[in-house]
Every structure is written in structure tokens, then in C-alpha cells.
PDB file of C-alpha atoms in Angstrom:
ATOM      1  CA  UNK A   1      -1.250  -6.614  24.389  1.00 38.00           C
ATOM      2  CA  UNK A   2      -4.458  -7.457  26.289  1.00 42.00           C
ATOM      3  CA  UNK A   3      -5.394  -3.788  26.423  1.00 41.00           C
ATOM      4  CA  UNK A   4      -4.831  -3.412  22.684  1.00 39.00           C
ATOM      5  CA  UNK A   5      -6.910  -6.490  21.865  1.00 35.00           C
ATOM      6  CA  UNK A   6      -9.803  -4.992  23.816  1.00 40.00           C
ATOM      7  CA  UNK A   7      -9.462  -1.652  22.051  1.00 38.00           C
ATOM      8  CA  UNK A   8      -9.325  -3.232  18.591  1.00 36.00           C
ATOM      9  CA  UNK A   9     -12.333  -5.402  19.325  1.00 38.00           C
ATOM     10  CA  UNK A  10     -14.407  -2.393  20.348  1.00 36.00           C
ATOM     11  CA  UNK A  11     -13.378   0.029  17.632  1.00 36.00           C
ATOM     12  CA  UNK A  12     -13.489  -2.654  14.960  1.00 39.00           C
ATOM     13  CA  UNK A  13     -17.109  -3.452  15.771  1.00 34.00           C
ATOM     14  CA  UNK A  14     -18.039   0.232  15.946  1.00 34.00           C
ATOM     15  CA  UNK A  15     -16.313   1.003  12.665  1.00 37.00           C
ATOM     16  CA  UNK A  16     -17.998  -1.881  10.886  1.00 35.00           C
ATOM     17  CA  UNK A  17     -21.403  -0.896  12.219  1.00 30.00           C
ATOM     18  CA  UNK A  18     -21.085   2.834  11.601  1.00 33.00           C
ATOM     19  CA  UNK A  19     -19.188   3.173   8.333  1.00 34.00           C
ATOM     20  CA  UNK A  20     -18.708  -0.315   7.015  1.00 37.00           C
ATOM     21  CA  UNK A  21     -14.941  -0.643   7.478  1.00 39.00           C
ATOM     22  CA  UNK A  22     -13.093  -3.714   8.626  1.00 37.00           C
ATOM     23  CA  UNK A  23     -11.990  -6.767   6.765  1.00 36.00           C
ATOM     24  CA  UNK A  24     -15.312  -7.959   5.360  1.00 38.00           C
ATOM     25  CA  UNK A  25     -15.857  -7.392   1.643  1.00 44.00           C
ATOM     26  CA  UNK A  26     -19.225  -7.880   0.023  1.00 42.00           C
ATOM     27  CA  UNK A  27     -18.913 -10.109  -3.025  1.00 52.00           C
ATOM     28  CA  UNK A  28     -22.242  -8.942  -4.457  1.00 65.00           C
ATOM     29  CA  UNK A  29     -21.808  -7.799  -8.061  1.00 90.00           C
ATOM     30  CA  UNK A  30     -18.059  -8.433  -8.025  1.00 93.00           C
ATOM     31  CA  UNK A  31     -16.567 -10.428 -10.891  1.00 92.00           C
ATOM     32  CA  UNK A  32     -15.673 -13.959  -9.864  1.00 91.00           C
ATOM     33  CA  UNK A  33     -12.101 -13.554 -11.125  1.00 92.00           C
ATOM     34  CA  UNK A  34     -11.545 -10.439  -8.997  1.00 96.00           C
ATOM     35  CA  UNK A  35      -9.030 -11.516  -6.320  1.00 96.00           C
ATOM     36  CA  UNK A  36     -10.852  -9.432  -3.734  1.00 97.00           C
ATOM     37  CA  UNK A  37     -14.185 -11.166  -4.291  1.00 94.00           C
ATOM     38  CA  UNK A  38     -12.969 -14.038  -2.143  1.00 89.00           C
ATOM     39  CA  UNK A  39     -10.481 -12.304   0.158  1.00 92.00           C
ATOM     40  CA  UNK A  40     -11.281 -10.741   3.521  1.00 95.00           C
ATOM     41  CA  UNK A  41      -8.378  -8.423   4.222  1.00 98.00           C
ATOM     42  CA  UNK A  42      -6.124  -8.361   7.274  1.00 98.00           C
ATOM     43  CA  UNK A  43      -5.559  -5.551   9.775  1.00 97.00           C
ATOM     44  CA  UNK A  44      -2.115  -5.928  11.341  1.00 97.00           C
ATOM     45  CA  UNK A  45      -2.482  -5.774  15.169  1.00 96.00           C
ATOM     46  CA  UNK A  46       1.134  -4.647  15.367  1.00 96.00           C
ATOM     47  CA  UNK A  47       0.759  -1.693  12.974  1.00 98.00           C
ATOM     48  CA  UNK A  48       2.041   1.739  13.930  1.00 98.00           C
ATOM     49  CA  UNK A  49      -1.542   2.950  14.150  1.00 98.00           C
ATOM     50  CA  UNK A  50      -2.311   0.142  16.607  1.00 98.00           C
ATOM     51  CA  UNK A  51       0.774   0.934  18.652  1.00 98.00           C
ATOM     52  CA  UNK A  52      -0.168   4.626  18.713  1.00 98.00           C
ATOM     53  CA  UNK A  53      -3.670   3.746  19.922  1.00 98.00           C
ATOM     54  CA  UNK A  54      -2.263   1.651  22.753  1.00 98.00           C
ATOM     55  CA  UNK A  55       0.194   4.393  23.731  1.00 98.00           C
ATOM     56  CA  UNK A  56      -2.577   7.008  23.759  1.00 98.00           C
ATOM     57  CA  UNK A  57      -4.800   4.804  25.914  1.00 97.00           C
ATOM     58  CA  UNK A  58      -1.987   4.193  28.376  1.00 97.00           C
ATOM     59  CA  UNK A  59      -1.347   7.937  28.630  1.00 97.00           C
ATOM     60  CA  UNK A  60      -5.015   8.607  29.345  1.00 97.00           C
ATOM     61  CA  UNK A  61      -5.861  10.154  25.973  1.00 98.00           C
ATOM     62  CA  UNK A  62      -9.030   8.265  25.157  1.00 97.00           C
ATOM     63  CA  UNK A  63      -9.869  10.481  22.163  1.00 98.00           C
ATOM     64  CA  UNK A  64      -6.611   9.738  20.350  1.00 98.00           C
ATOM     65  CA  UNK A  65      -6.818   6.085  21.377  1.00 98.00           C
ATOM     66  CA  UNK A  66     -10.223   5.799  19.724  1.00 98.00           C
ATOM     67  CA  UNK A  67      -9.219   7.725  16.586  1.00 98.00           C
ATOM     68  CA  UNK A  68      -6.007   5.799  16.041  1.00 98.00           C
ATOM     69  CA  UNK A  69      -7.785   2.557  16.858  1.00 98.00           C
ATOM     70  CA  UNK A  70     -10.386   3.188  14.163  1.00 98.00           C
ATOM     71  CA  UNK A  71      -7.589   3.788  11.646  1.00 98.00           C
ATOM     72  CA  UNK A  72      -5.812   0.627  12.801  1.00 98.00           C
ATOM     73  CA  UNK A  73      -8.984  -1.430  12.328  1.00 98.00           C
ATOM     74  CA  UNK A  74      -9.082  -0.723   8.584  1.00 98.00           C
ATOM     75  CA  UNK A  75      -7.180  -3.313   6.515  1.00 98.00           C
ATOM     76  CA  UNK A  76      -3.975  -1.608   5.373  1.00 98.00           C
ATOM     77  CA  UNK A  77      -0.933  -2.849   3.471  1.00 98.00           C
ATOM     78  CA  UNK A  78       2.097  -3.985   5.463  1.00 98.00           C
ATOM     79  CA  UNK A  79       5.271  -2.451   4.030  1.00 97.00           C
ATOM     80  CA  UNK A  80       8.319  -4.661   3.653  1.00 98.00           C
ATOM     81  CA  UNK A  81      11.529  -2.615   3.653  1.00 96.00           C
ATOM     82  CA  UNK A  82      14.965  -4.204   4.004  1.00 96.00           C
ATOM     83  CA  UNK A  83      16.085  -1.665   6.599  1.00 94.00           C
ATOM     84  CA  UNK A  84      13.453  -3.061   8.982  1.00 95.00           C
ATOM     85  CA  UNK A  85      13.251  -6.666   7.752  1.00 96.00           C
ATOM     86  CA  UNK A  86      16.481  -7.690   5.996  1.00 97.00           C
ATOM     87  CA  UNK A  87      17.254 -10.909   4.180  1.00 97.00           C
ATOM     88  CA  UNK A  88      17.361 -13.758   6.644  1.00 97.00           C
ATOM     89  CA  UNK A  89      14.579 -12.175   8.721  1.00 98.00           C
ATOM     90  CA  UNK A  90      11.916 -11.015   6.291  1.00 98.00           C
ATOM     91  CA  UNK A  91      10.690 -14.533   5.521  1.00 98.00           C
ATOM     92  CA  UNK A  92       9.919 -15.328   9.136  1.00 98.00           C
ATOM     93  CA  UNK A  93       8.251 -11.945   9.594  1.00 98.00           C
ATOM     94  CA  UNK A  94       5.825 -12.372   6.701  1.00 98.00           C
ATOM     95  CA  UNK A  95       5.119 -15.986   7.611  1.00 98.00           C
ATOM     96  CA  UNK A  96       4.112 -14.818  11.078  1.00 97.00           C
ATOM     97  CA  UNK A  97       1.663 -12.282   9.671  1.00 98.00           C
ATOM     98  CA  UNK A  98       0.238 -14.774   7.197  1.00 98.00           C
ATOM     99  CA  UNK A  99      -0.292 -17.207  10.060  1.00 97.00           C
ATOM    100  CA  UNK A 100      -2.187 -14.587  12.066  1.00 97.00           C
ATOM    101  CA  UNK A 101      -4.295 -13.702   9.039  1.00 98.00           C
ATOM    102  CA  UNK A 102      -5.108 -17.306   8.198  1.00 97.00           C
ATOM    103  CA  UNK A 103      -6.426 -17.934  11.702  1.00 97.00           C
ATOM    104  CA  UNK A 104      -8.901 -15.126  11.074  1.00 96.00           C
ATOM    105  CA  UNK A 105      -9.755 -16.262   7.556  1.00 96.00           C
ATOM    106  CA  UNK A 106      -8.110 -13.133   6.160  1.00 97.00           C
ATOM    107  CA  UNK A 107      -5.455 -12.199   3.612  1.00 98.00           C
ATOM    108  CA  UNK A 108      -2.680  -9.644   4.124  1.00 98.00           C
ATOM    109  CA  UNK A 109      -1.631  -7.065   1.558  1.00 98.00           C
ATOM    110  CA  UNK A 110       2.142  -6.515   1.431  1.00 98.00           C
ATOM    111  CA  UNK A 111       4.021  -3.657  -0.201  1.00 98.00           C
ATOM    112  CA  UNK A 112       7.498  -4.734  -1.353  1.00 98.00           C
ATOM    113  CA  UNK A 113       9.771  -1.672  -1.181  1.00 96.00           C
ATOM    114  CA  UNK A 114      13.469  -2.417  -1.388  1.00 95.00           C
ATOM    115  CA  UNK A 115      14.616  -1.884  -4.969  1.00 95.00           C
ATOM    116  CA  UNK A 116      18.181  -0.551  -5.445  1.00 93.00           C
ATOM    117  CA  UNK A 117      18.517   3.261  -5.336  1.00 87.00           C
ATOM    118  CA  UNK A 118      14.919   3.205  -4.185  1.00 84.00           C
ATOM    119  CA  UNK A 119      14.035   6.902  -4.125  1.00 73.00           C
ATOM    120  CA  UNK A 120      16.978   8.398  -6.026  1.00 76.00           C
ATOM    121  CA  UNK A 121      18.218   9.853  -2.735  1.00 62.00           C
ATOM    122  CA  UNK A 122      14.851  11.422  -1.839  1.00 60.00           C
ATOM    123  CA  UNK A 123      12.724  11.233   1.297  1.00 59.00           C
ATOM    124  CA  UNK A 124      12.666   7.409   1.246  1.00 56.00           C
ATOM    125  CA  UNK A 125      16.271   6.888   0.200  1.00 62.00           C
ATOM    126  CA  UNK A 126      17.709   3.428   0.596  1.00 73.00           C
ATOM    127  CA  UNK A 127      17.108   0.007  -0.852  1.00 84.00           C
ATOM    128  CA  UNK A 128      19.332  -2.967  -1.501  1.00 93.00           C
ATOM    129  CA  UNK A 129      22.239  -3.589  -3.831  1.00 93.00           C
ATOM    130  CA  UNK A 130      21.641  -5.183  -7.216  1.00 94.00           C
ATOM    131  CA  UNK A 131      23.014  -8.445  -5.841  1.00 96.00           C
ATOM    132  CA  UNK A 132      21.016  -8.405  -2.609  1.00 97.00           C
ATOM    133  CA  UNK A 133      17.654  -7.413  -4.031  1.00 97.00           C
ATOM    134  CA  UNK A 134      16.601 -10.609  -5.854  1.00 98.00           C
ATOM    135  CA  UNK A 135      17.683 -12.699  -2.859  1.00 98.00           C
ATOM    136  CA  UNK A 136      15.483 -10.612  -0.557  1.00 98.00           C
ATOM    137  CA  UNK A 137      12.485 -10.773  -2.911  1.00 98.00           C
ATOM    138  CA  UNK A 138      12.864 -14.516  -3.353  1.00 98.00           C
ATOM    139  CA  UNK A 139      12.823 -14.968   0.430  1.00 98.00           C
ATOM    140  CA  UNK A 140       9.532 -13.062   0.544  1.00 98.00           C
ATOM    141  CA  UNK A 141       8.115 -15.103  -2.335  1.00 98.00           C
ATOM    142  CA  UNK A 142       9.115 -18.392  -0.742  1.00 98.00           C
ATOM    143  CA  UNK A 143       7.634 -17.394   2.617  1.00 98.00           C
ATOM    144  CA  UNK A 144       4.342 -16.367   1.002  1.00 98.00           C
ATOM    145  CA  UNK A 145       4.102 -19.279  -1.405  1.00 97.00           C
ATOM    146  CA  UNK A 146       0.615 -20.730  -1.584  1.00 93.00           C
ATOM    147  CA  UNK A 147      -0.904 -18.057   0.665  1.00 96.00           C
ATOM    148  CA  UNK A 148      -3.757 -15.659  -0.111  1.00 97.00           C
ATOM    149  CA  UNK A 149      -1.419 -12.653   0.185  1.00 98.00           C
ATOM    150  CA  UNK A 150      -1.599  -9.764  -2.277  1.00 98.00           C
ATOM    151  CA  UNK A 151       1.588  -7.879  -3.210  1.00 98.00           C
ATOM    152  CA  UNK A 152       2.006  -4.264  -4.299  1.00 98.00           C
ATOM    153  CA  UNK A 153       5.378  -4.198  -6.033  1.00 98.00           C
ATOM    154  CA  UNK A 154       7.817  -1.307  -5.630  1.00 97.00           C
ATOM    155  CA  UNK A 155       5.937   1.999  -5.383  1.00 96.00           C
ATOM    156  CA  UNK A 156       7.422   4.695  -7.628  1.00 94.00           C
ATOM    157  CA  UNK A 157      10.124   2.396  -9.040  1.00 95.00           C
ATOM    158  CA  UNK A 158       9.026   2.613 -12.665  1.00 97.00           C
ATOM    159  CA  UNK A 159       7.801   6.190 -12.414  1.00 95.00           C
ATOM    160  CA  UNK A 160      11.206   7.289 -11.062  1.00 93.00           C
ATOM    161  CA  UNK A 161      13.308   5.156 -13.399  1.00 93.00           C
ATOM    162  CA  UNK A 162      14.052   7.943 -15.857  1.00 90.00           C
ATOM    163  CA  UNK A 163      14.902  10.394 -13.064  1.00 88.00           C
ATOM    164  CA  UNK A 164      17.120   7.790 -11.383  1.00 85.00           C
ATOM    165  CA  UNK A 165      18.785   7.193 -14.770  1.00 88.00           C
ATOM    166  CA  UNK A 166      18.492   3.421 -14.459  1.00 89.00           C
ATOM    167  CA  UNK A 167      15.543   2.489 -16.659  1.00 95.00           C
ATOM    168  CA  UNK A 168      16.967  -0.773 -17.979  1.00 96.00           C
ATOM    169  CA  UNK A 169      18.084  -1.891 -14.520  1.00 95.00           C
ATOM    170  CA  UNK A 170      14.691  -1.044 -13.009  1.00 95.00           C
ATOM    171  CA  UNK A 171      12.826  -2.919 -15.697  1.00 97.00           C
ATOM    172  CA  UNK A 172      14.982  -5.993 -15.164  1.00 97.00           C
ATOM    173  CA  UNK A 173      14.645  -5.835 -11.368  1.00 97.00           C
ATOM    174  CA  UNK A 174      10.878  -5.379 -11.417  1.00 98.00           C
ATOM    175  CA  UNK A 175      10.464  -8.088 -14.048  1.00 98.00           C
ATOM    176  CA  UNK A 176      12.517 -10.529 -11.996  1.00 98.00           C
ATOM    177  CA  UNK A 177      10.451  -9.752  -8.913  1.00 98.00           C
ATOM    178  CA  UNK A 178       7.226 -10.343 -10.840  1.00 98.00           C
ATOM    179  CA  UNK A 179       8.486 -13.772 -11.873  1.00 98.00           C
ATOM    180  CA  UNK A 180       9.495 -14.693  -8.313  1.00 98.00           C
ATOM    181  CA  UNK A 181       6.239 -13.549  -6.716  1.00 98.00           C
ATOM    182  CA  UNK A 182       3.864 -14.801  -9.389  1.00 98.00           C
ATOM    183  CA  UNK A 183       5.801 -18.048  -9.431  1.00 97.00           C
ATOM    184  CA  UNK A 184       4.862 -18.421  -5.755  1.00 98.00           C
ATOM    185  CA  UNK A 185       1.184 -18.188  -6.695  1.00 97.00           C
ATOM    186  CA  UNK A 186       0.676 -14.633  -5.446  1.00 98.00           C
ATOM    187  CA  UNK A 187      -1.557 -11.835  -6.720  1.00 98.00           C
ATOM    188  CA  UNK A 188       0.811  -9.056  -7.802  1.00 98.00           C
ATOM    189  CA  UNK A 189       0.243  -5.439  -8.831  1.00 98.00           C
ATOM    190  CA  UNK A 190       3.217  -3.492 -10.242  1.00 98.00           C
ATOM    191  CA  UNK A 191       3.176   0.127  -9.161  1.00 98.00           C
ATOM    192  CA  UNK A 192       2.380   2.648 -11.907  1.00 98.00           C
ATOM    193  CA  UNK A 193       2.885   5.980 -10.161  1.00 96.00           C
ATOM    194  CA  UNK A 194      -0.112   8.295 -10.326  1.00 97.00           C
ATOM    195  CA  UNK A 195      -2.067  10.562 -12.628  1.00 96.00           C
ATOM    196  CA  UNK A 196      -0.027  13.714 -11.904  1.00 93.00           C
ATOM    197  CA  UNK A 197       3.293  12.079 -12.741  1.00 91.00           C
ATOM    198  CA  UNK A 198       3.444  11.429 -16.465  1.00 89.00           C
ATOM    199  CA  UNK A 199       1.505  10.343 -19.546  1.00 96.00           C
ATOM    200  CA  UNK A 200      -0.385   7.079 -19.325  1.00 97.00           C
ATOM    201  CA  UNK A 201       1.220   5.902 -22.560  1.00 98.00           C
ATOM    202  CA  UNK A 202       4.725   6.196 -21.113  1.00 97.00           C
ATOM    203  CA  UNK A 203       3.772   4.285 -17.980  1.00 98.00           C
ATOM    204  CA  UNK A 204       2.002   1.621 -20.028  1.00 98.00           C
ATOM    205  CA  UNK A 205       5.169   1.109 -22.063  1.00 98.00           C
ATOM    206  CA  UNK A 206       7.215   0.632 -18.872  1.00 98.00           C
ATOM    207  CA  UNK A 207       4.657  -1.753 -17.415  1.00 98.00           C
ATOM    208  CA  UNK A 208       4.604  -3.841 -20.581  1.00 98.00           C
ATOM    209  CA  UNK A 209       8.386  -4.103 -20.549  1.00 98.00           C
ATOM    210  CA  UNK A 210       8.362  -4.963 -16.822  1.00 98.00           C
ATOM    211  CA  UNK A 211       5.986  -7.887 -17.335  1.00 98.00           C
ATOM    212  CA  UNK A 212       2.575  -6.597 -16.312  1.00 98.00           C
ATOM    213  CA  UNK A 213       1.028  -9.301 -18.499  1.00 98.00           C
ATOM    214  CA  UNK A 214       2.446 -11.878 -16.087  1.00 98.00           C
ATOM    215  CA  UNK A 215       1.092 -10.068 -13.017  1.00 98.00           C
ATOM    216  CA  UNK A 216      -2.530  -9.396 -12.086  1.00 98.00           C
ATOM    217  CA  UNK A 217      -2.041  -5.743 -13.024  1.00 98.00           C
ATOM    218  CA  UNK A 218      -0.860  -2.466 -11.530  1.00 98.00           C
ATOM    219  CA  UNK A 219      -1.442  -0.015  -8.684  1.00 98.00           C
ATOM    220  CA  UNK A 220      -1.849   3.756  -8.736  1.00 98.00           C
ATOM    221  CA  UNK A 221      -1.861   6.673  -6.285  1.00 98.00           C
ATOM    222  CA  UNK A 222       0.290   4.855  -3.714  1.00 97.00           C
ATOM    223  CA  UNK A 223       1.271   7.339  -1.002  1.00 94.00           C
ATOM    224  CA  UNK A 224      -0.498  10.096  -2.931  1.00 96.00           C
ATOM    225  CA  UNK A 225      -3.703  12.094  -2.662  1.00 97.00           C
ATOM    226  CA  UNK A 226      -5.302  12.270  -6.099  1.00 98.00           C
ATOM    227  CA  UNK A 227      -9.049  11.805  -6.264  1.00 97.00           C
ATOM    228  CA  UNK A 228     -10.347   8.368  -7.144  1.00 98.00           C
ATOM    229  CA  UNK A 229     -12.084   9.479 -10.341  1.00 97.00           C
ATOM    230  CA  UNK A 230      -8.900  11.138 -11.581  1.00 97.00           C
ATOM    231  CA  UNK A 231      -6.935   7.949 -10.912  1.00 98.00           C
ATOM    232  CA  UNK A 232      -9.569   5.809 -12.619  1.00 98.00           C
ATOM    233  CA  UNK A 233      -9.293   7.911 -15.781  1.00 97.00           C
ATOM    234  CA  UNK A 234      -5.493   7.519 -15.751  1.00 98.00           C
ATOM    235  CA  UNK A 235      -5.603   3.816 -14.889  1.00 98.00           C
ATOM    236  CA  UNK A 236      -8.217   3.005 -17.516  1.00 98.00           C
ATOM    237  CA  UNK A 237      -5.998   4.619 -20.146  1.00 98.00           C
ATOM    238  CA  UNK A 238      -3.079   2.458 -19.004  1.00 98.00           C
ATOM    239  CA  UNK A 239      -5.250  -0.657 -18.918  1.00 98.00           C
ATOM    240  CA  UNK A 240      -6.270  -0.123 -22.534  1.00 98.00           C
ATOM    241  CA  UNK A 241      -2.578  -0.024 -23.493  1.00 98.00           C
ATOM    242  CA  UNK A 242      -1.547  -3.071 -21.458  1.00 98.00           C
ATOM    243  CA  UNK A 243      -3.892  -5.722 -22.742  1.00 97.00           C
ATOM    244  CA  UNK A 244      -6.662  -4.927 -20.261  1.00 97.00           C
ATOM    245  CA  UNK A 245      -4.494  -5.197 -17.119  1.00 98.00           C
ATOM    246  CA  UNK A 246      -6.440  -4.811 -13.892  1.00 98.00           C
ATOM    247  CA  UNK A 247      -5.589  -2.234 -11.257  1.00 98.00           C
ATOM    248  CA  UNK A 248      -6.051  -1.092  -7.660  1.00 98.00           C
ATOM    249  CA  UNK A 249      -6.106   2.471  -6.324  1.00 98.00           C
ATOM    250  CA  UNK A 250      -4.704   3.701  -3.010  1.00 98.00           C
ATOM    251  CA  UNK A 251      -7.579   5.642  -1.432  1.00 98.00           C
ATOM    252  CA  UNK A 252      -6.188   5.834   2.097  1.00 98.00           C
ATOM    253  CA  UNK A 253      -5.630   9.597   2.106  1.00 98.00           C
ATOM    254  CA  UNK A 254      -7.456  10.975  -0.945  1.00 98.00           C
ATOM    255  CA  UNK A 255     -10.730  11.995   0.697  1.00 97.00           C
ATOM    256  CA  UNK A 256     -10.163  15.680  -0.109  1.00 97.00           C
ATOM    257  CA  UNK A 257      -8.289  15.107  -3.342  1.00 97.00           C
ATOM    258  CA  UNK A 258      -4.867  16.590  -4.073  1.00 96.00           C
ATOM    259  CA  UNK A 259      -3.371  20.063  -3.928  1.00 94.00           C
ATOM    260  CA  UNK A 260      -0.633  18.913  -6.274  1.00 93.00           C
ATOM    261  CA  UNK A 261       1.728  18.534  -3.313  1.00 94.00           C
ATOM    262  CA  UNK A 262       2.828  15.009  -2.426  1.00 93.00           C
ATOM    263  CA  UNK A 263       4.759  15.414   0.833  1.00 95.00           C
ATOM    264  CA  UNK A 264       2.532  15.800   3.903  1.00 96.00           C
ATOM    265  CA  UNK A 265       0.166  18.372   2.390  1.00 96.00           C
ATOM    266  CA  UNK A 266      -2.164  19.899   4.991  1.00 97.00           C
ATOM    267  CA  UNK A 267      -5.931  19.644   4.855  1.00 97.00           C
ATOM    268  CA  UNK A 268      -6.139  16.122   3.453  1.00 98.00           C
ATOM    269  CA  UNK A 269      -8.595  13.439   4.590  1.00 98.00           C
ATOM    270  CA  UNK A 270      -8.979   9.689   4.804  1.00 98.00           C
ATOM    271  CA  UNK A 271     -10.555   8.246   1.676  1.00 98.00           C
ATOM    272  CA  UNK A 272     -12.866   5.373   0.837  1.00 98.00           C
ATOM    273  CA  UNK A 273     -12.157   2.275   2.884  1.00 97.00           C
ATOM    274  CA  UNK A 274     -11.008  -0.892   1.095  1.00 98.00           C
ATOM    275  CA  UNK A 275     -13.620  -2.556  -1.065  1.00 96.00           C
ATOM    276  CA  UNK A 276     -13.724  -4.557  -4.311  1.00 97.00           C
ATOM    277  CA  UNK A 277     -15.056  -2.950  -7.447  1.00 96.00           C
ATOM    278  CA  UNK A 278     -18.221  -4.131  -9.147  1.00 91.00           C
ATOM    279  CA  UNK A 279     -17.830  -6.166 -12.318  1.00 90.00           C
ATOM    280  CA  UNK A 280     -17.542  -4.323 -15.603  1.00 90.00           C
ATOM    281  CA  UNK A 281     -14.409  -2.377 -14.679  1.00 92.00           C
ATOM    282  CA  UNK A 282     -10.688  -3.047 -14.964  1.00 97.00           C
ATOM    283  CA  UNK A 283     -10.386  -1.795 -11.391  1.00 98.00           C
ATOM    284  CA  UNK A 284     -10.234  -4.619  -8.852  1.00 98.00           C
ATOM    285  CA  UNK A 285     -10.433  -2.606  -5.624  1.00 98.00           C
ATOM    286  CA  UNK A 286      -9.849   0.492  -3.573  1.00 98.00           C
ATOM    287  CA  UNK A 287      -7.131  -0.265  -1.023  1.00 98.00           C
ATOM    288  CA  UNK A 288      -5.337   1.502   1.793  1.00 98.00           C
ATOM    289  CA  UNK A 289      -1.720   0.984   0.709  1.00 98.00           C
ATOM    290  CA  UNK A 290       0.225   3.830   2.322  1.00 98.00           C
ATOM    291  CA  UNK A 291      -0.748   3.628   6.022  1.00 98.00           C
ATOM    292  CA  UNK A 292      -2.589   6.838   6.990  1.00 98.00           C
ATOM    293  CA  UNK A 293      -0.825   8.613   9.840  1.00 98.00           C
ATOM    294  CA  UNK A 294       2.663   7.671   8.662  1.00 97.00           C
ATOM    295  CA  UNK A 295       4.740  10.599   7.407  1.00 96.00           C
ATOM    296  CA  UNK A 296       5.788  11.134   3.795  1.00 94.00           C
ATOM    297  CA  UNK A 297       9.076  12.665   4.972  1.00 92.00           C
ATOM    298  CA  UNK A 298      10.624  15.656   6.685  1.00 93.00           C
ATOM    299  CA  UNK A 299       8.411  18.255   5.034  1.00 94.00           C
ATOM    300  CA  UNK A 300       5.509  20.406   6.251  1.00 95.00           C
ATOM    301  CA  UNK A 301       6.507  19.666   9.830  1.00 95.00           C
ATOM    302  CA  UNK A 302       6.573  15.893   9.466  1.00 96.00           C
ATOM    303  CA  UNK A 303       9.036  13.372  10.887  1.00 95.00           C
ATOM    304  CA  UNK A 304      11.123  11.054   8.691  1.00 93.00           C
ATOM    305  CA  UNK A 305       9.304   8.992   6.077  1.00 91.00           C
ATOM    306  CA  UNK A 306       7.313   6.118   7.520  1.00 92.00           C
ATOM    307  CA  UNK A 307       7.300   7.388  11.102  1.00 96.00           C
ATOM    308  CA  UNK A 308       3.944   7.673  12.870  1.00 98.00           C
ATOM    309  CA  UNK A 309       2.712  11.260  13.277  1.00 97.00           C
ATOM    310  CA  UNK A 310      -0.138  11.835  15.727  1.00 97.00           C
ATOM    311  CA  UNK A 311      -1.107  15.270  14.394  1.00 97.00           C
ATOM    312  CA  UNK A 312      -1.364  14.037  10.822  1.00 97.00           C
ATOM    313  CA  UNK A 313      -3.510  11.049  11.793  1.00 98.00           C
ATOM    314  CA  UNK A 314      -5.853  13.311  13.776  1.00 98.00           C
ATOM    315  CA  UNK A 315      -6.212  15.705  10.840  1.00 98.00           C
ATOM    316  CA  UNK A 316      -6.841  12.973   8.266  1.00 98.00           C
ATOM    317  CA  UNK A 317      -9.526  11.425  10.466  1.00 98.00           C
ATOM    318  CA  UNK A 318     -11.163  14.717  11.475  1.00 98.00           C
ATOM    319  CA  UNK A 319     -11.327  16.023   7.909  1.00 97.00           C
ATOM    320  CA  UNK A 320     -13.014  12.783   6.870  1.00 98.00           C
ATOM    321  CA  UNK A 321     -15.458  12.764   9.803  1.00 96.00           C
ATOM    322  CA  UNK A 322     -13.938   9.416  10.721  1.00 95.00           C
TER     323      UNK A 322
END
């Protein structure tokens, strides 16, 4: 742990000096009601990128250690999945991270990803039962109550609802989660898929039924590669149909835009580091939501979804000049 602390300290300073990453947001020109105007975001010292940096350093690979350390230093969402942090454990886990963040004057971003029939049997198959899910979400909400945490709620859940043939169930589950998390005083963004998935009007209808008016807004491009301007066009159309709902965009891996392929496409690059958006836009921020370097699934040579992949992290960083 001492070795990793030293590495993070060095690369974090270098990254902030060279390209402006890290947890410090400039509030200049940002609307006062933008949640990110007052939040410095948290970089999890136990992230897979951080672990990979430590492992590379211990093996004598200083180049990989530095590259992975720079990625780890960028504030990135922490994913909560029941297979890793089940009910009875997830509350203590998130409380521990919130405690670390608060000592640094920072706020963590969490991605809640445990809805029943989560990926319709795809690369990220899994999730909880209909009975287990609200209990798990409520434990998260209770643990985070009163904190500065931001929550990205159930990537792909609404966008996949028709394919999973459980639209009504999904709407009810997402709506219940919104109530639990917002009731704990948290900033919540319901996931809205991405611009290549379906018409903005259809997604806006789902978001309205799921309770986006009770949340801060919605997220787009999570775990995808579409360019920021393309996502802004899509998200602005949704915002206009959802009472002006605000949104965030996942820019972690969209530096080279999209080829139309979503599962470990080659030749992609890290995108713009997290920052709040200037006032005058429905967009609140660019965020790194899907952790760069973690696989999309067993495709294009990748390991299982969510597993760290050295080669992918190297390519994303190199193609971005990071």
C-alpha cells in the first residue's frame, strides 16, 4: 500500500500539472445549481487501475506502472454490482469509500448496476431477483444518506427493457430506486443509453415514466464510445422532452469517437477528463463512468466484462497521448 500511495502521489501531481486531470473542478462559469460546481471528485485508491499500476511497478515495468497510475488518478465511477458487493456487505463498502473521500474533501461517483435480468443474458449477465433488488438498493441509499455522493443508476436498463421484454417491470424497479436514492438526499442520474441505440423520443418517454423528474437527470454513453458532440445532440433532444432534465456524458473512452461497435473496439482513446459544464447548457458534466482499461466482455480478444485488461489500457492511453 505504501508503494501505491507514493505512485499515486507522483502521477496525480504530474497529471494535474500536465493535462489538468485529478479531482479539482474549476467552478468558474458553472451554474450554481450544477452539482459538480461544488464537488471535487474522488479517485478510488483501490480501483483496478490502481491495482494494475502497483502490480506493474512490483514486476519492474515502470512504463505500465506510470500509464496505469495516470488512469487511476482520474476520478472514475465506482461500480456497485451485487456479485461483488451483495446485500449485507454493500452498505459497509460504500460507507468506507465515502469516509475516504470525505477526508480528502471529495465526493465519489457510484454506478448502481444490479437490476434483475441485468443484461438480458449478454456480456454482463446477472443481477438480483425482483425481491432482492429493492433491498440491495435501499442498503446503498441508507449507507450514502446525507453524503455528497453522485449515483449513476442502472446503465442500459431502460434502453434494454424492450429487448428484455420486461418494460413495465424495469420502469417500476428504476422508479423505486430513484425514490430510495433521492430520498437519501443523493444526486441521481438515470441511464438513458446512447445516441446509436434508439430515438430520443422513445428514451424520453421511458425516462418520464421512470421518474426522471424526481432525479437530477440522466446519463448517456455509459460504457460506449460515441463522440461528445453526438451525445450532446441526443441528450439535448431528450432534455427538451423531459422538462429540461440535466445530463452527464461518459467521456472515458470516446477520444476517437465510435466505429459503431460497442464491445472492445480497437483503436479507441481516452476522452476528456471529468469536468463540469459551463452554465447555459442542460449538461452538468463530462464524467468517466465506465473505468477505462476494464473489458466490455469476451470479444475482440478481451477478458470477461469488468476485468482489467493491460493491453486495452495501454492502447486507450497511447491513442490519446495520455
